[in-house]
C-alpha positions as a Markdown table, in Angstrom:
| # | Residue | x | y | z |
|---|---|---|---|---|
| 1 | Met | 0.0 | 0.0 | 0.0 |
| 2 | Ile | 1.3 | 3.5 | -0.9 |
| 3 | Gln | 1.0 | 5.7 | 2.1 |
| 4 | Gly | 1.9 | 9.2 | 3.3 |
| 5 | Ser | 2.2 | 12.5 | 1.3 |
| 6 | Ile | 1.3 | 11.9 | -2.3 |
| 7 | Val | 1.8 | 15.0 | -4.3 |
| 8 | Ala | -0.7 | 15.8 | -7.1 |
| 9 | Leu | 2.1 | 17.1 | -9.3 |
| 10 | Val | 1.7 | 20.2 | -11.4 |
| 11 | Thr | 2.6 | 19.9 | -15.1 |
| 12 | Pro | 5.2 | 22.6 | -15.8 |
| 13 | Met | 4.7 | 24.6 | -19.0 |
| 14 | Asp | 6.4 | 27.5 | -20.6 |
| 15 | Glu | 4.8 | 30.8 | -21.5 |
| 16 | Thr | 3.2 | 29.4 | -24.6 |
| 17 | Gly | 1.6 | 26.5 | -22.8 |
| 18 | Ala | 4.0 | 23.8 | -24.0 |
| 19 | Val | 5.0 | 21.1 | -21.5 |
| 20 | Asp | 8.4 | 21.9 | -20.0 |
| 21 | Lys | 10.3 | 18.7 | -19.6 |
| 22 | Glu | 13.3 | 20.1 | -18.0 |
| 23 | Ser | 11.3 | 21.7 | -15.2 |
| 24 | Leu | 9.4 | 18.4 | -14.8 |
| 25 | Arg | 12.6 | 16.6 | -14.3 |
| 26 | Arg | 13.7 | 19.3 | -11.7 |
| 27 | Leu | 10.4 | 18.9 | -9.9 |
| 28 | Ile | 10.8 | 15.1 | -9.5 |
| 29 | Glu | 14.3 | 15.6 | -8.1 |
| 30 | Phe | 12.9 | 18.3 | -5.7 |
| 31 | His | 10.2 | 16.0 | -4.4 |
| 32 | Ile | 12.5 | 13.0 | -3.9 |
| 33 | Ala | 14.9 | 15.2 | -2.0 |
| 34 | Glu | 12.2 | 16.7 | 0.2 |
| 35 | Gly | 10.7 | 13.4 | 1.2 |
| 36 | Thr | 7.5 | 13.2 | -0.8 |
| 37 | Asp | 6.2 | 9.6 | -0.6 |
| 38 | Ala | 4.7 | 9.3 | -4.1 |
| 39 | Val | 3.5 | 11.5 | -6.9 |
| 40 | Val | 0.4 | 11.6 | -9.2 |
| 41 | Ala | 1.2 | 12.4 | -12.8 |
| 42 | Val | -1.5 | 14.2 | -14.8 |
| 43 | Gly | -4.3 | 14.4 | -12.3 |
| 44 | Thr | -6.6 | 17.4 | -11.9 |
| 45 | Thr | -3.7 | 19.5 | -10.6 |
| 46 | Gly | -1.6 | 18.3 | -13.6 |
| 47 | Glu | -4.2 | 19.9 | -16.0 |
| 48 | Ser | -5.3 | 16.6 | -17.4 |
| 49 | Ala | -8.4 | 18.3 | -18.9 |
| 50 | Thr | -6.3 | 20.3 | -21.3 |
| 51 | Leu | -3.6 | 17.8 | -22.3 |
| 52 | Asp | -4.4 | 15.8 | -25.4 |
| 53 | Glu | -4.0 | 12.0 | -25.2 |
| 54 | Ala | -0.5 | 11.9 | -26.7 |
| 55 | Glu | 0.7 | 14.6 | -24.3 |
| 56 | His | -1.1 | 12.9 | -21.3 |
| 57 | Cys | 0.8 | 9.7 | -22.0 |
| 58 | Asp | 4.0 | 11.4 | -22.7 |
| 59 | Val | 4.0 | 13.3 | -19.3 |
| 60 | Ile | 3.2 | 10.0 | -17.5 |
| 61 | Lys | 6.2 | 8.4 | -19.3 |
| 62 | Ser | 8.5 | 11.3 | -18.5 |
| 63 | Val | 7.6 | 11.2 | -14.8 |
| 64 | Ile | 8.2 | 7.5 | -14.6 |
| 65 | Asp | 11.5 | 7.9 | -16.5 |
| 66 | Tyr | 12.7 | 10.7 | -14.3 |
| 67 | Ala | 11.6 | 9.0 | -11.0 |
| 68 | Arg | 13.6 | 5.8 | -12.0 |
| 69 | Gly | 11.9 | 3.7 | -9.4 |
| 70 | Arg | 13.0 | 5.9 | -6.5 |
| 71 | Ile | 9.4 | 7.0 | -5.7 |
| 72 | Pro | 6.0 | 5.4 | -6.7 |
| 73 | Val | 4.3 | 7.1 | -9.6 |
| 74 | Ile | 0.5 | 7.0 | -9.8 |
| 75 | Ala | -0.9 | 7.9 | -13.2 |
| 76 | Gly | -4.1 | 9.9 | -13.6 |
| 77 | Thr | -6.1 | 7.9 | -16.1 |
| 78 | Gly | -9.7 | 8.9 | -15.5 |
| 79 | Ala | -12.1 | 10.1 | -18.2 |
| 80 | Asn | -15.9 | 10.5 | -18.7 |
| 81 | Ser | -15.8 | 7.9 | -21.4 |
| 82 | Thr | -15.3 | 4.3 | -20.1 |
| 83 | Thr | -13.4 | 3.2 | -23.2 |
| 84 | Glu | -11.1 | 6.2 | -23.0 |
| 85 | Ala | -10.4 | 5.5 | -19.3 |
| 86 | Ile | -9.6 | 1.9 | -20.1 |
| 87 | Ala | -7.2 | 3.0 | -22.9 |
| 88 | Leu | -5.4 | 5.5 | -20.7 |
| 89 | Thr | -5.1 | 3.0 | -17.8 |
| 90 | Arg | -3.8 | 0.3 | -20.2 |
| 91 | Lys | -1.2 | 2.7 | -21.5 |
| 92 | Ala | -0.1 | 3.7 | -18.0 |
| 93 | Arg | 0.4 | 0.0 | -17.2 |
| 94 | Glu | 2.5 | -0.4 | -20.3 |
| 95 | Leu | 4.6 | 2.6 | -19.3 |
| 96 | Gly | 5.3 | 1.2 | -15.9 |
| 97 | Ala | 3.1 | 3.2 | -13.5 |
| 98 | Asp | 2.8 | 1.8 | -10.0 |
| 99 | Ala | -1.0 | 2.5 | -9.9 |
| 100 | Cys | -3.6 | 4.6 | -11.5 |
| 101 | Leu | -5.9 | 7.3 | -10.1 |
| 102 | Ile | -9.3 | 7.2 | -11.8 |
| 103 | Val | -11.7 | 10.1 | -11.4 |
| 104 | Thr | -15.5 | 9.5 | -11.5 |
| 105 | Pro | -16.9 | 10.4 | -14.9 |
| 106 | Tyr | -17.4 | 14.2 | -15.0 |
| 107 | Tyr | -20.3 | 16.0 | -16.6 |
| 108 | Asn | -22.2 | 12.8 | -17.4 |
| 109 | Lys | -23.6 | 12.5 | -13.9 |
| 110 | Pro | -24.0 | 8.7 | -13.9 |
| 111 | Thr | -26.0 | 6.8 | -11.3 |
| 112 | Gln | -24.3 | 4.8 | -8.5 |
| 113 | Glu | -24.8 | 1.7 | -10.6 |
| 114 | Gly | -23.3 | 3.5 | -13.6 |
| 115 | Leu | -20.3 | 4.4 | -11.4 |
| 116 | Tyr | -19.9 | 0.8 | -10.3 |
| 117 | Leu | -20.1 | -0.6 | -13.8 |
| 118 | His | -17.7 | 2.1 | -15.1 |
| 119 | His | -15.0 | 1.2 | -12.6 |
| 120 | Lys | -15.7 | -2.5 | -12.8 |
| 121 | Ala | -15.1 | -2.3 | -16.6 |
| 122 | Ile | -11.7 | -0.7 | -16.0 |
| 123 | Asn | -10.9 | -3.2 | -13.2 |
| 124 | Asp | -11.7 | -6.1 | -15.5 |
| 125 | Ala | -9.8 | -4.7 | -18.5 |
| 126 | Val | -6.5 | -3.7 | -16.9 |
| 127 | Asp | -4.4 | -5.5 | -14.3 |
| 128 | Ile | -2.9 | -2.6 | -12.4 |
| 129 | Pro | -3.7 | -1.2 | -8.9 |
| 130 | Gln | -6.5 | 1.3 | -9.3 |
| 131 | Ile | -7.5 | 4.2 | -6.9 |
| 132 | Leu | -11.0 | 5.6 | -7.2 |
| 133 | Tyr | -11.2 | 9.4 | -7.1 |
| 134 | Asn | -14.3 | 11.1 | -5.8 |
| 135 | Val | -14.3 | 14.9 | -6.2 |
| 136 | Pro | -18.0 | 16.0 | -6.6 |
| 137 | Gly | -17.0 | 19.7 | -6.5 |
| 138 | Arg | -15.3 | 19.1 | -9.8 |
| 139 | Thr | -17.3 | 16.3 | -11.4 |
| 140 | Ala | -20.9 | 17.0 | -10.3 |
| 141 | Cys | -21.0 | 13.3 | -9.4 |
| 142 | Asp | -20.6 | 11.9 | -5.8 |
| 143 | Met | -19.5 | 8.3 | -5.4 |
| 144 | Leu | -21.2 | 7.3 | -2.2 |
| 145 | Pro | -19.4 | 5.1 | 0.5 |
| 146 | Glu | -21.7 | 2.2 | -0.3 |
| 147 | Thr | -20.5 | 2.2 | -3.9 |
| 148 | Val | -16.9 | 2.5 | -2.8 |
| 149 | Gly | -17.5 | -0.5 | -0.6 |
| 150 | Arg | -18.9 | -2.6 | -3.5 |
| 151 | Leu | -15.9 | -1.6 | -5.7 |
| 152 | Ser | -13.4 | -2.4 | -2.9 |
| 153 | Arg | -14.2 | -6.1 | -3.4 |
| 154 | Leu | -12.8 | -6.1 | -6.9 |
| 155 | Lys | -9.3 | -7.4 | -7.5 |
| 156 | Asn | -7.6 | -4.3 | -8.9 |
| 157 | Ile | -9.3 | -1.5 | -6.9 |
| 158 | Val | -7.1 | -0.9 | -4.0 |
| 159 | Gly | -8.1 | 2.5 | -2.6 |
| 160 | Val | -10.1 | 5.8 | -2.9 |
| 161 | Lys | -9.2 | 9.4 | -3.0 |
| 162 | Glu | -12.0 | 11.0 | -1.1 |
| 163 | Ala | -12.0 | 14.7 | -1.8 |
| 164 | Thr | -15.3 | 15.8 | -0.3 |
| 165 | Gly | -13.7 | 17.1 | 2.9 |
| 166 | Asp | -16.4 | 15.1 | 4.8 |
| 167 | Leu | -14.6 | 13.5 | 7.7 |
| 168 | Ser | -17.6 | 11.4 | 8.7 |
| 169 | Arg | -16.9 | 9.3 | 5.6 |
| 170 | Val | -13.6 | 7.9 | 6.8 |
| 171 | Ala | -15.1 | 5.5 | 9.3 |
| 172 | Lys | -18.0 | 4.6 | 7.0 |
| 173 | Ile | -15.8 | 3.8 | 4.0 |
| 174 | Arg | -13.4 | 1.9 | 6.3 |
| 175 | Glu | -16.2 | -0.2 | 7.7 |
| 176 | Leu | -17.5 | -1.0 | 4.2 |
| 177 | Ser | -14.2 | -1.7 | 2.5 |
| 178 | Gly | -11.9 | -3.2 | 5.2 |
| 179 | Asp | -8.5 | -2.5 | 6.6 |
| 180 | Glu | -6.5 | -3.4 | 3.5 |
| 181 | Phe | -8.3 | -0.8 | 1.3 |
| 182 | Ala | -6.4 | 2.5 | 1.2 |
| 183 | Leu | -8.1 | 5.7 | 2.1 |
| 184 | Tyr | -6.6 | 9.0 | 0.8 |
| 185 | Thr | -7.9 | 12.4 | 1.3 |
| 186 | Gly | -7.9 | 15.0 | -1.5 |
| 187 | Asp | -8.7 | 17.9 | 0.8 |
| 188 | Asp | -5.6 | 19.5 | 2.2 |
| 189 | Ala | -7.4 | 21.5 | 4.9 |
| 190 | Thr | -8.7 | 18.3 | 6.6 |
| 191 | Ser | -5.8 | 16.0 | 5.7 |
| 192 | Arg | -4.4 | 16.0 | 9.2 |
| 193 | Glu | -7.6 | 14.9 | 10.9 |
| 194 | Phe | -8.4 | 12.5 | 8.0 |
| 195 | Cys | -5.2 | 10.6 | 8.7 |
| 196 | Leu | -5.6 | 10.7 | 12.5 |
| 197 | Leu | -9.1 | 9.1 | 12.0 |
| 198 | Gly | -7.5 | 6.2 | 10.2 |
| 199 | Gly | -6.8 | 7.4 | 6.6 |
| 200 | Asn | -3.6 | 6.2 | 4.8 |
| 201 | Gly | -2.4 | 9.5 | 3.4 |
| 202 | Ser | -3.1 | 12.6 | 1.4 |
| 203 | Ile | -3.1 | 13.2 | -2.3 |
| 204 | Thr | -2.0 | 16.8 | -1.8 |
| 205 | Val | -1.9 | 20.1 | -3.7 |
| 206 | Thr | -0.1 | 21.9 | -0.8 |
| 207 | Gly | 2.7 | 19.3 | -1.1 |
| 208 | Asn | 3.8 | 20.9 | -4.4 |
| 209 | Val | 4.9 | 24.0 | -2.5 |
| 210 | Ala | 5.8 | 22.7 | 1.0 |
| 211 | Pro | 6.6 | 19.0 | 0.4 |
| 212 | Arg | 8.8 | 18.4 | 3.4 |
| 213 | Leu | 6.3 | 19.9 | 5.9 |
| 214 | Val | 3.4 | 18.1 | 4.4 |
| 215 | His | 5.4 | 14.8 | 4.5 |
| 216 | Glu | 6.2 | 15.4 | 8.1 |
| 217 | Met | 2.7 | 16.4 | 9.1 |
| 218 | Ile | 1.1 | 13.4 | 7.4 |
| 219 | Ala | 3.7 | 11.0 | 8.9 |
| 220 | Ala | 3.0 | 12.4 | 12.4 |
| 221 | Ala | -0.8 | 12.0 | 11.9 |
| 222 | Leu | -0.3 | 8.4 | 10.6 |
| 223 | Ala | 1.7 | 7.7 | 13.7 |
| 224 | Gly | -1.1 | 9.0 | 15.9 |
| 225 | Asp | 1.0 | 12.0 | 17.1 |
| 226 | Arg | -1.8 | 14.5 | 17.2 |
| 227 | Glu | 0.3 | 17.3 | 18.9 |
| 228 | Lys | 3.1 | 17.1 | 16.4 |
| 229 | Ala | 0.8 | 16.9 | 13.4 |
| 230 | Leu | -1.1 | 20.0 | 14.7 |
| 231 | Lys | 2.1 | 22.0 | 15.3 |
| 232 | Ile | 3.3 | 21.4 | 11.7 |
| 233 | Asp | -0.1 | 21.9 | 10.2 |
| 234 | Gln | -0.4 | 25.3 | 11.7 |
| 235 | Lys | 2.4 | 26.4 | 9.5 |
| 236 | Leu | 0.6 | 25.0 | 6.5 |
| 237 | Ala | -2.9 | 26.3 | 7.3 |
| 238 | Ala | -2.7 | 29.5 | 5.2 |
| 239 | Leu | -1.3 | 27.6 | 2.2 |
| 240 | His | -4.2 | 25.1 | 2.4 |
| 241 | Lys | -6.6 | 28.0 | 2.1 |
| 242 | Thr | -4.8 | 30.4 | -0.4 |
| 243 | Leu | -3.8 | 27.7 | -2.9 |
| 244 | Phe | -7.5 | 27.6 | -3.7 |
| 245 | Ile | -8.1 | 31.3 | -3.8 |
| 246 | Gln | -8.7 | 30.8 | -7.5 |
| 247 | Ser | -9.3 | 27.5 | -9.3 |
| 248 | Asn | -6.7 | 24.8 | -8.8 |
| 249 | Pro | -4.1 | 24.7 | -10.2 |
| 250 | Ile | -3.9 | 28.4 | -10.8 |
| 251 | Pro | -2.5 | 29.5 | -7.4 |
| 252 | Val | -0.2 | 26.4 | -6.9 |
| 253 | Lys | 1.4 | 26.9 | -10.3 |
| 254 | Trp | 2.1 | 30.5 | -9.5 |
| 255 | Ala | 3.6 | 29.5 | -6.2 |
| 256 | Val | 5.9 | 26.8 | -7.7 |
| 257 | Ala | 7.0 | 29.3 | -10.3 |
| 258 | Glu | 7.7 | 31.9 | -7.5 |
| 259 | Met | 10.0 | 29.3 | -5.9 |
| 260 | Gly | 12.0 | 29.2 | -9.2 |
| 261 | Leu | 11.1 | 25.6 | -9.9 |
| 262 | Met | 9.3 | 26.2 | -13.2 |
| 263 | Lys | 8.2 | 28.8 | -15.7 |
| 264 | Lys | 5.0 | 30.9 | -15.8 |
| 265 | Gly | 2.9 | 28.6 | -18.0 |
| 266 | Ile | -0.7 | 27.5 | -17.8 |
| 267 | Arg | -3.3 | 26.5 | -20.4 |
| 268 | Leu | -6.5 | 28.1 | -21.3 |
| 269 | Pro | -9.2 | 28.2 | -20.2 |
| 270 | Leu | -7.2 | 28.6 | -17.0 |
| 271 | Thr | -5.2 | 31.9 | -16.6 |
| 272 | Trp | -2.3 | 33.0 | -14.6 |
| 273 | Leu | -2.9 | 34.1 | -11.0 |
| 274 | Thr | -4.1 | 37.7 | -10.9 |
| 275 | Pro | -2.0 | 40.2 | -9.2 |
| 276 | Asp | -4.5 | 41.0 | -6.5 |
| 277 | Cys | -3.9 | 37.4 | -5.1 |
| 278 | His | -0.1 | 37.5 | -5.1 |
| 279 | Asp | 0.4 | 38.9 | -1.7 |
| 280 | Ala | -1.9 | 36.4 | 0.0 |
| 281 | Val | -0.2 | 33.4 | -1.6 |
| 282 | Arg | 3.2 | 34.8 | -0.9 |
| 283 | Asp | 2.4 | 35.5 | 2.8 |
| 284 | Ala | 1.2 | 31.9 | 3.1 |
| 285 | Met | 4.4 | 30.6 | 1.6 |
| 286 | Arg | 6.3 | 32.7 | 4.1 |
| 287 | Gln | 4.3 | 31.1 | 7.0 |
| 288 | Ala | 5.3 | 27.7 | 5.6 |
| 289 | Glu | 8.9 | 28.9 | 5.4 |
| 290 | Val | 9.3 | 28.0 | 1.7 |
| 291 | Ile | 10.4 | 31.5 | 0.7 |
């Protein structure tokens, strides 16, 4: 089981929006040095919605190549078409990903039975560990704990990224899915408590900017050290908030560029962080002692 601080990696781009491979390599080295436990390539934070299929697969390949087995790589392979999700998941397996993160189909608004059958089809088609991804604020589709419980009994489905921020779901999903099923939060603001309640880690946006602190905070929470986790998380609290001051990944890409780790590139329809937000994000970065 992959545990700990799992960074939902930004996809570096230049000012024209082209993927910047050199910065991507630099980010992988940065996260390995800072103690990040695993990375997600081309998830929501990696701008999966605006990369075409060839680019999507190329970024996954590059992250795997740059990591060289030193850190687990989870590939974002979800889609609102079941056949497309199967194709992306199959390609990620061929490229050597350690697992796949598969978001619930967005915009379609499937029923709970549709969600079950969608993920079952991917499970049946591709032999690779698969992590469900529930983020109704983005997808307009909420995978209920009961559906997660059903899916947890399938061979290749090994965990869920639960990004609702609803901490009451931790115990419920654990009860329905068992101790061997991985529970990850996708909500940085509640990640400390999520892990203290029995979660296995955080798939984090904040970890792009303060990877060592997030790693240490999550490790303390997983160890049950509430006091230490709280002390560290207090330094991160402003980042948890301001990295969502505009739509993710707008603020986090600005922050990573501010740290000198990548260029100022993002793809339409997303735009660069507006100047009126710069001071708030910069102040949060200072509180986390990353600048």
